[in-house]
Coordinates of C-alpha atoms and ligand atoms in Angstrom, one line a residue:
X1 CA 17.7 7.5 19.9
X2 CA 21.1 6.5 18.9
X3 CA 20.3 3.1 18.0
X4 CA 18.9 3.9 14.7
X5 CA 15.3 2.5 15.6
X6 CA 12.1 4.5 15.0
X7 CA 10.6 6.0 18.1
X8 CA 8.3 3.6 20.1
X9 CA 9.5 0.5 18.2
X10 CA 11.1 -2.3 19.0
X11 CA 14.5 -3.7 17.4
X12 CA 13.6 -6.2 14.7
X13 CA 13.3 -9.7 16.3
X14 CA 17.3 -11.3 15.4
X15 CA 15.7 -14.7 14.2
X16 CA 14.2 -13.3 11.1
X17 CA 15.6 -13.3 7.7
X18 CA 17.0 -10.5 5.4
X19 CA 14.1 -9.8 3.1
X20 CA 14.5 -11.2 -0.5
X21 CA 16.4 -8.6 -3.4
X22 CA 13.1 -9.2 -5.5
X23 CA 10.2 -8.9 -3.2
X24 CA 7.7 -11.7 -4.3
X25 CA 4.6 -9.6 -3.7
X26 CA 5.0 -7.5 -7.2
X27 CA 2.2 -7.0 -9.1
X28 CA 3.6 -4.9 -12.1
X29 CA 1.6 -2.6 -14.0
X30 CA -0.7 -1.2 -12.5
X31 CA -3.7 0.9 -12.6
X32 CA -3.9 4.9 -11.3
X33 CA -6.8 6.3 -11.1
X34 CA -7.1 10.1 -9.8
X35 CA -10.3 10.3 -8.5
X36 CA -11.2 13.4 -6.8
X37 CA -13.9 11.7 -4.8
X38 CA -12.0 10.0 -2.4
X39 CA -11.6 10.5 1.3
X40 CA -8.9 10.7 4.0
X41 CA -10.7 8.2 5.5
X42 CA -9.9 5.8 2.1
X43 CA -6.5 6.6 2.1
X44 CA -6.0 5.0 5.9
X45 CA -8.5 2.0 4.7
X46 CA -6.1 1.2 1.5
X47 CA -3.1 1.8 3.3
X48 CA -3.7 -1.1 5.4
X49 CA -2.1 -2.6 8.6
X50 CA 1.8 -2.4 9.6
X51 CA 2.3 1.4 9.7
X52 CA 3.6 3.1 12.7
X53 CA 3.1 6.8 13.7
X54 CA 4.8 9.0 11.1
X55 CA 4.1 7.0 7.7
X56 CA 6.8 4.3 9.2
X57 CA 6.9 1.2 8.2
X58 CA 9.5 -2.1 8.6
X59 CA 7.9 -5.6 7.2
X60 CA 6.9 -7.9 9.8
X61 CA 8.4 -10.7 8.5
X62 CA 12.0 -10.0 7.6
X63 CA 15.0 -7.7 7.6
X64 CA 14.7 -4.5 5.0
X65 CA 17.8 -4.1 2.9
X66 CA 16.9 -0.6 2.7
X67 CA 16.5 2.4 5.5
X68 CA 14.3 4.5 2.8
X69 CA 13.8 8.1 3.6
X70 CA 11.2 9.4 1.0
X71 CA 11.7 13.1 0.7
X72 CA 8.7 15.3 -0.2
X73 CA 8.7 19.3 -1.0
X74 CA 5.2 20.7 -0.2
X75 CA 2.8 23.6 -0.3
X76 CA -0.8 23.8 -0.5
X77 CA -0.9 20.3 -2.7
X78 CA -2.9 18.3 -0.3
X79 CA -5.4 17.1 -2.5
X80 CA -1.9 15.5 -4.7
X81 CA -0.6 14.5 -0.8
X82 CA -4.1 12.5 -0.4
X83 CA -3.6 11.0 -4.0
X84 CA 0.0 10.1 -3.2
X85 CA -0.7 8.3 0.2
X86 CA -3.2 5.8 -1.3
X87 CA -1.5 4.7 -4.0
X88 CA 2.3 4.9 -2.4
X89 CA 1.7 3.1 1.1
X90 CA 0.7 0.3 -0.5
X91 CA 3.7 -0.1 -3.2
X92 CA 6.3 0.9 -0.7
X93 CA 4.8 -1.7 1.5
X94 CA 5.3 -4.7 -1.0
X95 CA 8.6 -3.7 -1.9
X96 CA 9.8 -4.3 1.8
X97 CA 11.2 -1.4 2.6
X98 CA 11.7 0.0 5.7
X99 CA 10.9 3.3 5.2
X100 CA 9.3 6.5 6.4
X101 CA 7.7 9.3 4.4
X102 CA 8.6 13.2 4.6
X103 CA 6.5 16.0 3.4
X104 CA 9.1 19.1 3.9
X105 CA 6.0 21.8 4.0
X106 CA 7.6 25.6 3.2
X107 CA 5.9 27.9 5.6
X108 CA 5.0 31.5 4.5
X109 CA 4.0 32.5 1.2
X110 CA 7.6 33.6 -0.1
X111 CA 8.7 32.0 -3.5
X112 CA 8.9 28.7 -3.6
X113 CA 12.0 26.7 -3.1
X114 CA 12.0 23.2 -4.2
X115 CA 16.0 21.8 -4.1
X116 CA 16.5 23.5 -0.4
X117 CA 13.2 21.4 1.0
X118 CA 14.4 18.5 -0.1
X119 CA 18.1 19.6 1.2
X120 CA 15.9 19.6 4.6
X121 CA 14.5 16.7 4.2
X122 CA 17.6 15.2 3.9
X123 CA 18.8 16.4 7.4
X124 CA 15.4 16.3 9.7
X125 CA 15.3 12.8 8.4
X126 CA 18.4 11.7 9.7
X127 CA 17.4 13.1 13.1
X128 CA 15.0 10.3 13.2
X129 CA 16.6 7.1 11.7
X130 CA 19.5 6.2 10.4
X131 CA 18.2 6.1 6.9
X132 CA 21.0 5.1 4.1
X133 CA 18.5 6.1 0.9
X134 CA 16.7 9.2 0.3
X135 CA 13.8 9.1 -2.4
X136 CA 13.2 12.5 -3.5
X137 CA 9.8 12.9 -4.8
X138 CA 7.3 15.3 -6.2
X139 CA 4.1 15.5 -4.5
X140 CA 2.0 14.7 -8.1
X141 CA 4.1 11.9 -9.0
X142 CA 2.5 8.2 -8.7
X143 CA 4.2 5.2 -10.6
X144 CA 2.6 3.0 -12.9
X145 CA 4.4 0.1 -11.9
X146 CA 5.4 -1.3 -8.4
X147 CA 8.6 -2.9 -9.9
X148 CA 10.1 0.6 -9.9
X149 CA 11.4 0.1 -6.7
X150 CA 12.2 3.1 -4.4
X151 CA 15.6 2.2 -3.2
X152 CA 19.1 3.2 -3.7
X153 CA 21.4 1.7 -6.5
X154 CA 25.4 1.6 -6.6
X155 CA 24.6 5.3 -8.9
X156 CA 22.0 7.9 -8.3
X157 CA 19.0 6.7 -9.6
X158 CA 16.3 8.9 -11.5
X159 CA 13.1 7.2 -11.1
X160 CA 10.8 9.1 -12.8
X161 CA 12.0 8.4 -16.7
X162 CA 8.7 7.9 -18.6
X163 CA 6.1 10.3 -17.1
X164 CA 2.7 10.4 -18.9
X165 CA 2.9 14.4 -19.2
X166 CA 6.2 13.8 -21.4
X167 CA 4.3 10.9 -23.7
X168 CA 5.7 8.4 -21.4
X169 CA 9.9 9.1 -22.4
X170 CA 12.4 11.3 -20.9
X171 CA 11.5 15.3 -22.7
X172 CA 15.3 15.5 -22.6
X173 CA 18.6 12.9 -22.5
X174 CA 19.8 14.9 -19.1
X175 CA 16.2 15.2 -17.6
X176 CA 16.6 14.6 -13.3
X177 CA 13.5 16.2 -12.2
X178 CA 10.4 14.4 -10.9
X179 CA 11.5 11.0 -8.5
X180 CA 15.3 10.7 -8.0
X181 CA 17.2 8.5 -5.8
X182 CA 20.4 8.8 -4.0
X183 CA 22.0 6.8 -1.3
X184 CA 23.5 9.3 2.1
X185 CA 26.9 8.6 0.6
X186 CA 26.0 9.5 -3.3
X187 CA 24.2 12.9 -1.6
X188 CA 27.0 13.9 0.3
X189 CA 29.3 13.4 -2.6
X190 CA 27.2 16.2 -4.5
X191 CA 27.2 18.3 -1.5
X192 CA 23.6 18.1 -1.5
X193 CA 21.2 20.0 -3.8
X194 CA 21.6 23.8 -4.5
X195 CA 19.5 26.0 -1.8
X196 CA 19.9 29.0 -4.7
X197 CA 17.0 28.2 -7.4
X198 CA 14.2 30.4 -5.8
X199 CA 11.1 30.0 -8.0
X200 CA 10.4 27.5 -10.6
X201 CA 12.9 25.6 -13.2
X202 CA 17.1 24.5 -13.4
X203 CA 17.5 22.9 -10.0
X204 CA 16.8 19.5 -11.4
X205 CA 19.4 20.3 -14.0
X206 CA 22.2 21.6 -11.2
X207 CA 21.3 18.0 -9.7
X208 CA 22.4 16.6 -12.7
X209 CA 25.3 18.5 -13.3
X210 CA 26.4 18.0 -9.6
X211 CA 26.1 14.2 -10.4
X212 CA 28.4 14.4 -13.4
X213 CA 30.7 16.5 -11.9
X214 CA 31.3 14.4 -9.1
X215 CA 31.8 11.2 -11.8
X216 CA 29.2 9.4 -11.0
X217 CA 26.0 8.2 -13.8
X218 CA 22.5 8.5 -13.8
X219 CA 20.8 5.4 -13.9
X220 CA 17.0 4.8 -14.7
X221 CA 14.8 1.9 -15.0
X222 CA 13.6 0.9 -18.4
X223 CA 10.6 2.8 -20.1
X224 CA 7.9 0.4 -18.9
X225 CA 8.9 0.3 -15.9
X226 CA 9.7 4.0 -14.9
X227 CA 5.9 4.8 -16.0
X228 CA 4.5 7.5 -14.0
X229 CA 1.3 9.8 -13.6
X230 CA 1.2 13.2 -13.1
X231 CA -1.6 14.4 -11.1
X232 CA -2.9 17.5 -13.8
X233 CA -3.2 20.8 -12.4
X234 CA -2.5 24.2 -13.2
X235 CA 0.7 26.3 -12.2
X236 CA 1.1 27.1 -8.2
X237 CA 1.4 30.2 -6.8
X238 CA 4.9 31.9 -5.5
X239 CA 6.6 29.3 -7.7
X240 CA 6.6 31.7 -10.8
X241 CA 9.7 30.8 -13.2
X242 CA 12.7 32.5 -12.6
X243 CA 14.5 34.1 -15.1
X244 CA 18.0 33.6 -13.4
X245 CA 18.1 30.3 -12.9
X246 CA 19.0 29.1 -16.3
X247 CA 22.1 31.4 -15.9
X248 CA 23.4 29.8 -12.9
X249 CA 23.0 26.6 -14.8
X250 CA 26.3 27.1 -16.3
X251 CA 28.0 27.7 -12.9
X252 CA 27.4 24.7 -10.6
X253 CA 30.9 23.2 -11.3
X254 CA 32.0 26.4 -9.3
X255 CA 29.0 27.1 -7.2
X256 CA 28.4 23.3 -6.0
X257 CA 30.8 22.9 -3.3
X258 CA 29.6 26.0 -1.1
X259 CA 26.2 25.6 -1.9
X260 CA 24.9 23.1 -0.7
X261 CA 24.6 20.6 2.3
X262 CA 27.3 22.4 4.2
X263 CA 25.5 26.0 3.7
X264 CA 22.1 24.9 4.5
X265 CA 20.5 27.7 6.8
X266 CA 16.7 26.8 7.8
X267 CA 14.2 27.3 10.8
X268 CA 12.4 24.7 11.9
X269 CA 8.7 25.5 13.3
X270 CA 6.9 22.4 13.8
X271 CA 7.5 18.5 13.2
X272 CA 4.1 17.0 13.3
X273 CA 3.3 13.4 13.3
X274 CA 0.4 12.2 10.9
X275 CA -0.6 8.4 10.7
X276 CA 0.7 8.4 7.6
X277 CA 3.2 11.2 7.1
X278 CA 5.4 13.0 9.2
X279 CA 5.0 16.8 8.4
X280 CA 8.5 19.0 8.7
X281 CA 7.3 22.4 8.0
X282 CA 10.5 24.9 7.8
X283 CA 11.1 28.7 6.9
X284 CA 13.6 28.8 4.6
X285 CA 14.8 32.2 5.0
X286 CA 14.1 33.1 1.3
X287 CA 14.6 36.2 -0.3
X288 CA 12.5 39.3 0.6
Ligands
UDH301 N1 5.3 22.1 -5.0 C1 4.4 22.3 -4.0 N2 3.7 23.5 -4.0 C2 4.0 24.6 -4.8 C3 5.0 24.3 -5.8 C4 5.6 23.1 -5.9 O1 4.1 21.5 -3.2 O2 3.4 25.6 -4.7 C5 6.1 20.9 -5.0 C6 5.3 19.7 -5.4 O3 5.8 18.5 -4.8 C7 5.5 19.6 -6.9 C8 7.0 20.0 -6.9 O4 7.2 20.9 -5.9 O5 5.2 18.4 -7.4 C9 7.5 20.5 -8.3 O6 6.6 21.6 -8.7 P1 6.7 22.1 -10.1 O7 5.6 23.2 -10.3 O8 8.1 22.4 -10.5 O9 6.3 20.8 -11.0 P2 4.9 20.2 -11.4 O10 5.3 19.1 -12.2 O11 4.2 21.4 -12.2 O12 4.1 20.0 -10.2 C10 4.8 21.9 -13.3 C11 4.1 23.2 -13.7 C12 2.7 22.9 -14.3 C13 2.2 23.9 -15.2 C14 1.1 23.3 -16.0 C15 0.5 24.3 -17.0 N3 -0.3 23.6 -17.8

């Protein structure tokens, strides 16, 4: 599939126009509600017509600016994967992107390894499309506000800046963790993410560092507009914190450029195509 086109597709028709840079379908704030009663069967309703196989979507009517790979790192969350699908079709939909949606599922119950599924996402994605933005999202994560659009900017972009669980502000000036955003070039320039944080906390600060280190600035959206929910739930299992990872923290200057994209190691057991998500699940070779 060398032409960059989702499978089964056709190429966009030639006569139709580059969508608009502020898609006039915005509604702004809006309103998330997490209610536990709802079905599969609501989340196809609500996500409404236009998909294709895989959670893609191009807009009918004119040209996406931007080949949107959204990135997400998954175990045993599917009640925050239904949660996400019903509210996220919907805004990704209205902010014309052509985009497809990734849940990078860690098989096994070894510890769990956040930065290295989304390093996979990275790569299985590309197999498909040629996607030039990655959105790299937590599975609990829902914006408030479909203005926060999930695309690329000219810097890597962190999304998520005013989550309710942090009274709706950043808990720390170099937070990175939650939604980020970075274009194929602006990941490759970081080598990545690092595939060494086993177990929970620091990887989302080695992102950060990686981004400084290779010159480049985080840039968020305002306040009102990053607003995000967190789905509320207790801690997982096999995701324990790791005492070690805040003392590689002060090595990813010297770590960052052999770990990384270029010493990603992974088995792939299944790709499996949902209506509304394509489902990479991957053994990620983790520590015994
Ligand atoms: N994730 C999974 N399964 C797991 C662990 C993590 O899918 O078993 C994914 C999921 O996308 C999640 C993300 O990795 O949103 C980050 O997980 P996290 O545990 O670092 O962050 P989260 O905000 O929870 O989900 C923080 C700990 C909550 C403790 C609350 C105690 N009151």
């Amino acid at each position: 599939n060398h032409l960059g086109l989702p499978r089964g597709s056709s190429p966009p028709l030639p006569h139709l126009p580059l969508c608009p840079s502020f898609p006039p379908k915005l509604e702004g704030p809006l309103r998330i509600e997490f209610d536990w009663t709802r079905t599969m069967d609501d989340v196809h309703k609500e996500s409404g017509p236009g998909l294709q196989e895989g959670g893609r979507f191009q807009p009918p009517d004119c040209i996406s600016q931007h080949k949107v790979a959204i990135i997400i790192p998954f175990r045993n969350r599917a009640q925050h994967l239904k949660h996400w699908l019903y509210y996220l079709h919907p805004i990704l939909k209205r902010q014309q992107l052509d985009y497809g949606v990734y849940v990078i599922h860690q098989h096994g119950n070894g510890t769990f390894n956040r930065a290295k599924l989304l390093n996979v996402g990275f790569v299985e994605a590309l197999k498909e499309y040629a996607y030039d933005c990655f959105v790299f999202s937590d599975v609990d994560l829902v914006p408030m506000n479909d203005r926060n659009i999930y695309r690329c900017h000219d810097q890597p972009r962190h999304l998520s800046a005013a989550m309710d669980k942090f009274g709706f502000r950043l808990p720390y000036k170099t937070y990175f963790g939650g939604v980020v955003s970075l274009s194929r070039e602006q990941y490759m320039r970081i080598n990545g993410f690092p595939n060494e944080f086993w177990g929970w906390g620091g990887e989302d600060d080695d992102m950060y560092s990686r981004v400084m280190y290779k010159k480049m600035e985080v840039s968020r959206p305002d306040n009102r507009v990053g607003m995000y929910k967190m789905v509320r739930h207790a801690r997982d299992l096999h995701n324990e914190e790791n005492p070690h990872n805040a003392g590689k923290l002060g090595l990813t200057r010297l770590t960052m450029d052999a770990d990384g994209i270029n010493s990603l190691r992974y088995t792939l057991k299944h790709v499996t195509k949902h209506a509304l998500y394509t489902m990479v699940t991957v053994d990620l070779h983790g520590p015994k």
